[in-house]
Amino acid sequence: MTLYIWRHPKPMATDGRCIGQSDVAVDKRKLKRLAHRIERFVRRHQLPKVIWVSPLQRSLKVGQILAQRGFACHVAPELAEINFGQWDGRDWAQIAKQEIDDWCANFAHFAPDGGESLQQLFERVENWLNDMAAQNSGQKPILAVGHAGWITAAKMIDAGQNIPKIAADWPASVAYGERQDLPFLF
């Protein structure tokens, strides 16, 4: 099963903020541009017009545009970005240094109050991928619009890598609007 997953377009007014499951807006032109790129990719490679999106508007709205263009759009809560709980939507500067130090010291298992750990994110990602493989016998490609943390976790799972134990081992994020092709072997 190949997963073609695009990171959502850059949201507005998020610089310096912790954005996980905060539902932030994206410029309509950027949403349409990404939808157009996905549509062109599907046409060029003769792929099924089916897209999976997270319920967060920066992903969901791309799917809604594609649905207007004849795609079947499925919303999967499992595709949402990591939940940063109490940190979500706050300026990084407003989060206590000790909390961030605690996170960095226990990177795989620390969760902000009301949030989820990287371990939980990896489990959510892997469960969704396994469900998708089981639903289509692993044969059909899956197209999705997702989030940086989710995509990074999926890439690491695909590469057989463990969850990073320290923050310095977390890879650089995929760029906004960029596609990742992950050939999962189930």
CSV table of C-alpha atoms in Angstrom, one decimal:
chain,number,residue,atom,x,y,z
A,1,MET,CA,0.0,0.0,0.0
A,2,THR,CA,1.4,3.4,-1.0
A,3,LEU,CA,0.4,6.4,1.1
A,4,TYR,CA,0.5,9.7,-0.8
A,5,ILE,CA,0.2,12.3,1.9
A,6,TRP,CA,0.4,16.1,1.5
A,7,ARG,CA,1.0,18.4,4.4
A,8,HIS,CA,-1.7,21.1,4.6
A,9,PRO,CA,-0.9,24.7,3.5
A,10,LYS,CA,0.7,27.1,5.9
A,11,PRO,CA,-1.9,28.4,8.3
A,12,MET,CA,-2.3,32.1,9.1
A,13,ALA,CA,-1.1,33.9,12.2
A,14,THR,CA,0.6,30.9,13.9
A,15,ASP,CA,4.3,32.1,14.1
A,16,GLY,CA,5.6,31.5,17.6
A,17,ARG,CA,2.6,29.5,18.7
A,18,CYS,CA,2.3,25.8,19.7
A,19,ILE,CA,-0.1,24.5,17.1
A,20,GLY,CA,-1.2,20.9,17.3
A,21,GLN,CA,-4.9,20.4,17.2
A,22,SER,CA,-5.7,24.1,17.3
A,23,ASP,CA,-8.1,24.7,14.5
A,24,VAL,CA,-6.4,27.6,12.6
A,25,ALA,CA,-7.4,29.2,9.3
A,26,VAL,CA,-5.6,29.0,6.0
A,27,ASP,CA,-5.7,31.4,3.1
A,28,LYS,CA,-8.3,30.2,0.6
A,29,ARG,CA,-5.9,30.6,-2.3
A,30,LYS,CA,-3.4,28.3,-0.7
A,31,LEU,CA,-6.1,25.7,0.0
A,32,LYS,CA,-7.2,25.8,-3.7
A,33,ARG,CA,-3.6,25.6,-4.9
A,34,LEU,CA,-3.0,22.4,-2.9
A,35,ALA,CA,-6.3,20.9,-4.0
A,36,HIS,CA,-5.3,21.7,-7.6
A,37,ARG,CA,-1.9,20.0,-7.2
A,38,ILE,CA,-3.5,16.9,-5.7
A,39,GLU,CA,-6.1,16.8,-8.5
A,40,ARG,CA,-3.4,17.1,-11.1
A,41,PHE,CA,-1.3,14.3,-9.5
A,42,VAL,CA,-4.4,12.0,-9.4
A,43,ARG,CA,-5.2,12.7,-13.0
A,44,ARG,CA,-1.5,12.2,-14.1
A,45,HIS,CA,-1.2,8.9,-12.3
A,46,GLN,CA,-4.7,7.7,-12.9
A,47,LEU,CA,-5.4,7.2,-9.2
A,48,PRO,CA,-8.8,6.8,-7.5
A,49,LYS,CA,-10.4,10.1,-6.7
A,50,VAL,CA,-10.6,9.4,-2.9
A,51,ILE,CA,-9.0,11.6,-0.3
A,52,TRP,CA,-8.6,11.2,3.5
A,53,VAL,CA,-8.4,14.3,5.6
A,54,SER,CA,-8.2,15.2,9.3
A,55,PRO,CA,-11.1,17.1,10.9
A,56,LEU,CA,-8.9,20.2,11.4
A,57,GLN,CA,-9.8,22.9,8.8
A,58,ARG,CA,-6.3,23.3,7.4
A,59,SER,CA,-6.7,19.7,6.1
A,60,LEU,CA,-10.5,19.4,5.9
A,61,LYS,CA,-11.0,22.4,3.6
A,62,VAL,CA,-8.6,20.9,1.0
A,63,GLY,CA,-10.8,17.8,1.0
A,64,GLN,CA,-14.0,19.8,0.7
A,65,ILE,CA,-12.6,21.6,-2.3
A,66,LEU,CA,-11.7,18.2,-3.9
A,67,ALA,CA,-15.2,16.9,-3.0
A,68,GLN,CA,-16.6,19.7,-5.1
A,69,ARG,CA,-14.4,18.4,-7.9
A,70,GLY,CA,-15.8,14.9,-7.7
A,71,PHE,CA,-13.5,13.3,-5.1
A,72,ALA,CA,-14.9,11.1,-2.3
A,73,CYS,CA,-13.7,12.9,0.9
A,74,HIS,CA,-13.3,10.9,4.1
A,75,VAL,CA,-12.7,12.6,7.4
A,76,ALA,CA,-10.5,10.6,9.8
A,77,PRO,CA,-9.9,11.9,13.3
A,78,GLU,CA,-6.9,9.6,13.4
A,79,LEU,CA,-5.2,11.9,10.9
A,80,ALA,CA,-5.2,14.9,13.2
A,81,GLU,CA,-2.0,16.4,14.4
A,82,ILE,CA,-0.6,15.6,17.8
A,83,ASN,CA,-2.7,16.9,20.7
A,84,PHE,CA,-0.7,19.3,22.8
A,85,GLY,CA,-3.4,19.6,25.4
A,86,GLN,CA,-3.0,22.8,27.5
A,87,TRP,CA,-0.2,24.0,25.3
A,88,ASP,CA,-2.3,24.0,22.2
A,89,GLY,CA,-2.7,27.5,20.7
A,90,ARG,CA,-0.5,29.2,23.2
A,91,ASP,CA,2.7,31.1,22.4
A,92,TRP,CA,5.7,28.9,23.0
A,93,ALA,CA,7.1,31.8,25.2
A,94,GLN,CA,4.1,31.4,27.6
A,95,ILE,CA,4.8,27.7,28.2
A,96,ALA,CA,6.9,27.2,31.3
A,97,LYS,CA,10.5,26.4,30.6
A,98,GLN,CA,10.4,23.5,33.1
A,99,GLU,CA,7.5,21.9,31.2
A,100,ILE,CA,9.4,22.1,27.9
A,101,ASP,CA,12.5,20.7,29.7
A,102,ASP,CA,10.4,17.8,31.0
A,103,TRP,CA,9.1,17.1,27.5
A,104,CYS,CA,12.6,17.2,26.0
A,105,ALA,CA,13.9,14.9,28.8
A,106,ASN,CA,11.2,12.3,28.2
A,107,PHE,CA,10.4,13.0,24.6
A,108,ALA,CA,8.7,9.8,23.7
A,109,HIS,CA,6.4,9.5,26.7
A,110,PHE,CA,5.8,13.1,28.1
A,111,ALA,CA,2.3,14.6,27.4
A,112,PRO,CA,1.3,18.1,28.2
A,113,ASP,CA,-1.8,18.3,30.5
A,114,GLY,CA,-4.8,17.0,28.5
A,115,GLY,CA,-2.6,16.1,25.5
A,116,GLU,CA,-0.9,13.0,24.0
A,117,SER,CA,2.6,11.7,24.0
A,118,LEU,CA,4.7,10.9,20.9
A,119,GLN,CA,4.2,7.2,21.9
A,120,GLN,CA,0.4,7.8,21.6
A,121,LEU,CA,0.7,9.6,18.3
A,122,PHE,CA,2.8,6.8,16.9
A,123,GLU,CA,0.2,4.2,18.0
A,124,ARG,CA,-2.6,6.3,16.5
A,125,VAL,CA,-0.7,6.6,13.2
A,126,GLU,CA,0.2,2.9,13.0
A,127,ASN,CA,-3.3,1.8,13.9
A,128,TRP,CA,-4.8,4.0,11.1
A,129,LEU,CA,-2.2,2.7,8.6
A,130,ASN,CA,-3.0,-0.9,9.6
A,131,ASP,CA,-6.7,-0.2,9.2
A,132,MET,CA,-6.3,1.3,5.8
A,133,ALA,CA,-4.2,-1.7,4.7
A,134,ALA,CA,-6.8,-4.2,6.0
A,135,GLN,CA,-9.7,-2.3,4.3
A,136,ASN,CA,-8.2,-2.5,0.9
A,137,SER,CA,-6.0,-5.6,1.1
A,138,GLY,CA,-3.0,-3.3,0.9
A,139,GLN,CA,-3.4,-2.9,-2.9
A,140,LYS,CA,-4.9,0.5,-3.6
A,141,PRO,CA,-2.9,3.7,-3.0
A,142,ILE,CA,-4.2,5.9,-0.2
A,143,LEU,CA,-4.3,9.7,-0.7
A,144,ALA,CA,-4.4,12.0,2.3
A,145,VAL,CA,-3.9,15.6,3.6
A,146,GLY,CA,-2.2,15.6,7.0
A,147,HIS,CA,0.0,17.4,9.4
A,148,ALA,CA,3.8,17.6,10.0
A,149,GLY,CA,4.0,15.6,13.2
A,150,TRP,CA,1.7,12.9,11.9
A,151,ILE,CA,3.6,12.6,8.6
A,152,THR,CA,6.9,12.5,10.4
A,153,ALA,CA,5.6,9.6,12.6
A,154,ALA,CA,4.4,7.8,9.5
A,155,LYS,CA,7.8,8.2,7.8
A,156,MET,CA,9.6,6.9,10.8
A,157,ILE,CA,7.2,3.9,11.1
A,158,ASP,CA,7.7,3.2,7.3
A,159,ALA,CA,11.5,3.3,7.8
A,160,GLY,CA,11.3,1.0,10.8
A,161,GLN,CA,12.7,3.6,13.2
A,162,ASN,CA,11.9,3.8,16.9
A,163,ILE,CA,10.2,6.8,18.5
A,164,PRO,CA,13.0,9.4,19.3
A,165,LYS,CA,13.9,9.4,23.0
A,166,ILE,CA,15.3,12.9,22.8
A,167,ALA,CA,14.0,16.0,21.0
A,168,ALA,CA,17.3,16.4,19.1
A,169,ASP,CA,16.5,13.2,17.2
A,170,TRP,CA,13.2,14.4,15.8
A,171,PRO,CA,13.7,14.9,12.0
A,172,ALA,CA,12.9,18.1,10.2
A,173,SER,CA,9.3,18.6,9.2
A,174,VAL,CA,8.0,18.2,5.7
A,175,ALA,CA,7.3,21.5,4.1
A,176,TYR,CA,3.8,23.0,3.8
A,177,GLY,CA,2.0,21.5,0.7
A,178,GLU,CA,4.8,19.0,0.1
A,179,ARG,CA,3.9,15.4,-0.8
A,180,GLN,CA,5.4,12.3,0.8
A,181,ASP,CA,5.2,8.9,-0.8
A,182,LEU,CA,5.3,6.1,1.7
A,183,PRO,CA,5.3,2.5,0.3
A,184,PHE,CA,4.2,0.6,3.4
A,185,LEU,CA,4.7,-3.2,3.2
A,186,PHE,CA,2.0,-5.0,5.2
